[in-house]
Coordinates of C-alpha atoms in Angstrom, one line a residue:
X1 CA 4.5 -29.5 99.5
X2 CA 0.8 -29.8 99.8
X3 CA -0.4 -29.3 103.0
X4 CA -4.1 -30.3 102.2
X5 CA -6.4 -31.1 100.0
X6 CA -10.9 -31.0 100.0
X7 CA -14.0 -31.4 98.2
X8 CA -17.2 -30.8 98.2
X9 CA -20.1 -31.5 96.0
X10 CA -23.3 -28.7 96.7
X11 CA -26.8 -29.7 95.2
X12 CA -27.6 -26.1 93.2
X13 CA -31.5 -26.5 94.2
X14 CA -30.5 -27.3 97.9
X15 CA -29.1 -24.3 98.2
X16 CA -32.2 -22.6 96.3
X17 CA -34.9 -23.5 98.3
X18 CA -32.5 -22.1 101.5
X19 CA -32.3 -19.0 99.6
X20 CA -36.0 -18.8 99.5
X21 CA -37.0 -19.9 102.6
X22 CA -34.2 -18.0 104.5
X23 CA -33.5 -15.5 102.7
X24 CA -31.1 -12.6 104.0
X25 CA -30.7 -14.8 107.3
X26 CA -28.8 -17.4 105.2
X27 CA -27.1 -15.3 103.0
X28 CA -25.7 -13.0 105.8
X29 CA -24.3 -15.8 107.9
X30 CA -22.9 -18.3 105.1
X31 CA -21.8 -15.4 102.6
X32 CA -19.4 -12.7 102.3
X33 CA -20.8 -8.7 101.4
X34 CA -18.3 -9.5 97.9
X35 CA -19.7 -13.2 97.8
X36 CA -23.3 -11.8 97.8
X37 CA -22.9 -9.0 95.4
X38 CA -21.2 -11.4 92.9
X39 CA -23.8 -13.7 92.9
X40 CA -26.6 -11.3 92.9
X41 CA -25.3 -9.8 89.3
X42 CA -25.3 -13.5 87.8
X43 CA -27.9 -15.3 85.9
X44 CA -27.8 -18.0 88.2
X45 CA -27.9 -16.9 91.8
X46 CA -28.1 -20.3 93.5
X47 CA -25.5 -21.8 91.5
X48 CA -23.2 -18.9 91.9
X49 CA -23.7 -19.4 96.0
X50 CA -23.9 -23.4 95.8
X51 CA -20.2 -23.1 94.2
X52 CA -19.1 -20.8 96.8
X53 CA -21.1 -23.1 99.4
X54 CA -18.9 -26.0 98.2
X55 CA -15.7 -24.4 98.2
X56 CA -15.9 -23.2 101.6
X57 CA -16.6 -27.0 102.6
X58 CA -13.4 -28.0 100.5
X59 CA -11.5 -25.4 102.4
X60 CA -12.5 -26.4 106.0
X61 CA -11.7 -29.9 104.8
X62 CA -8.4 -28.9 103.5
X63 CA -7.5 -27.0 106.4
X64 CA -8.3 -30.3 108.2
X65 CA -11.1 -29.3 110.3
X66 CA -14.6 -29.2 108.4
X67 CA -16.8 -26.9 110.0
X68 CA -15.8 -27.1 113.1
X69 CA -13.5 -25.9 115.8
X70 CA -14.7 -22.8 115.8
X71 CA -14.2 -21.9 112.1
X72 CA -16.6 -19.9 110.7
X73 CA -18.1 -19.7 107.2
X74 CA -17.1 -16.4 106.8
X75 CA -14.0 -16.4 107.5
X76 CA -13.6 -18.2 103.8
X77 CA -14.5 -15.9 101.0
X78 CA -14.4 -16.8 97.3
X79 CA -13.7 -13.6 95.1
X80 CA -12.1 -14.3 91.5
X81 CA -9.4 -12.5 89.7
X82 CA -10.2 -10.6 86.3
X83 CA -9.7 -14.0 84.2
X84 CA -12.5 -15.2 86.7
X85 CA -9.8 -17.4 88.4
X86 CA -11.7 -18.3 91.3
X87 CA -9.0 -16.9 94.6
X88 CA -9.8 -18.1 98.1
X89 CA -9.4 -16.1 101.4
X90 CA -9.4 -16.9 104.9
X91 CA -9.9 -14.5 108.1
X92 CA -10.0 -15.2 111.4
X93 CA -9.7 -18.7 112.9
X94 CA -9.3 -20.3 109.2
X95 CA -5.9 -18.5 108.9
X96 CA -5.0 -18.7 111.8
X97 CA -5.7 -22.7 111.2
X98 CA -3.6 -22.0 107.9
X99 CA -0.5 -20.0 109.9
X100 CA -0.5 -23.1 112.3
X101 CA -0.5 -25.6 109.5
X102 CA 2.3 -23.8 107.2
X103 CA 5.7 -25.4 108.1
X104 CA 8.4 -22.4 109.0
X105 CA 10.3 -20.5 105.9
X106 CA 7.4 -21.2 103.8
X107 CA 4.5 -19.4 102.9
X108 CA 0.9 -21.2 102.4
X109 CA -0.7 -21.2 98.9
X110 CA -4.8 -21.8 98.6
X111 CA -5.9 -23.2 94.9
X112 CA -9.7 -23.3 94.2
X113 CA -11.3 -24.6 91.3
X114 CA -15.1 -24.5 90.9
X115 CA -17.4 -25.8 88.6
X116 CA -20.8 -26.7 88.4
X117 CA -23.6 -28.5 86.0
X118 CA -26.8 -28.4 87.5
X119 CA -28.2 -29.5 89.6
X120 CA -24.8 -30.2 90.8
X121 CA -21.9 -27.4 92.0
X122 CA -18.2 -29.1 92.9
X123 CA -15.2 -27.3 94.3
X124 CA -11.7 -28.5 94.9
X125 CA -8.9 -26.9 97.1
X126 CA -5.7 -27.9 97.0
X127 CA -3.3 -26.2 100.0
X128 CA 0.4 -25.6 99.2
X129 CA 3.4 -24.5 100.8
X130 CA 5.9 -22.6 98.9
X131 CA 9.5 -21.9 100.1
X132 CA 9.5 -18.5 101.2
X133 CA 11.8 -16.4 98.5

């Protein structure tokens, strides 16, 4: 059953200038150590963090929250499987928002899919919960 669904659509030079302008301050309170390395090896570092950007909005959504109630933007973290599947984590309040939301004898399921063509990055996430096996 799906439990929730969000999107979010990032503007890749938005998130540019913040890089410039803040810096390590942004990227330290938005951005995981993993999230920050992964996009500091890529040809396009703002597009790599808008996509991340907009799928930790999509998650808060989907978790039925936004940012807010005491969710933090780190406790989302995009990392991606060897394919380059895009995977979706959450820490703290976020899973314990997810733990809440996941119905007994089943076990909760995140789906992200990114994508982005600039100036424009768009993530979806899709929430599901599976009958625990």
């Amino acid at each position: 059953m799906i439990l929730g669904i969000g999107t979010d659509l990032a503007n890749i030079e938005r998130i540019e200038r913040a890089l410039e302008r803040f810096g390590d301050r942004f990227r330290n309170r938005v951005f995981t150590e993993a999230e920050q390395r992964r996009a500091e090896r890529r040809a396009d570092v703002a597009g790599t963090y808008a996509k991340r950007w907009a799928a930790k909005e999509a998650c808060s959504k989907a978790l039925g929250t936004g940012l807010r109630m005491g969710i933090a933007w780190k406790d989302m973290s995009v990392t991606n499987l060897g394919t380059g599947q895009p995977v979706m984590h959450v820490t703290g309040w976020a899973a314990d928002r997810l733990a809440q939301m996941t119905p007994p004898g089943h076990r909760a399921v995140i789906h992200v899919s990114l994508t982005d063509d600039h100036p424009w990055a768009q993530a979806f996430v899709v929430i599901e919960a599976l009958p625990e096996d």
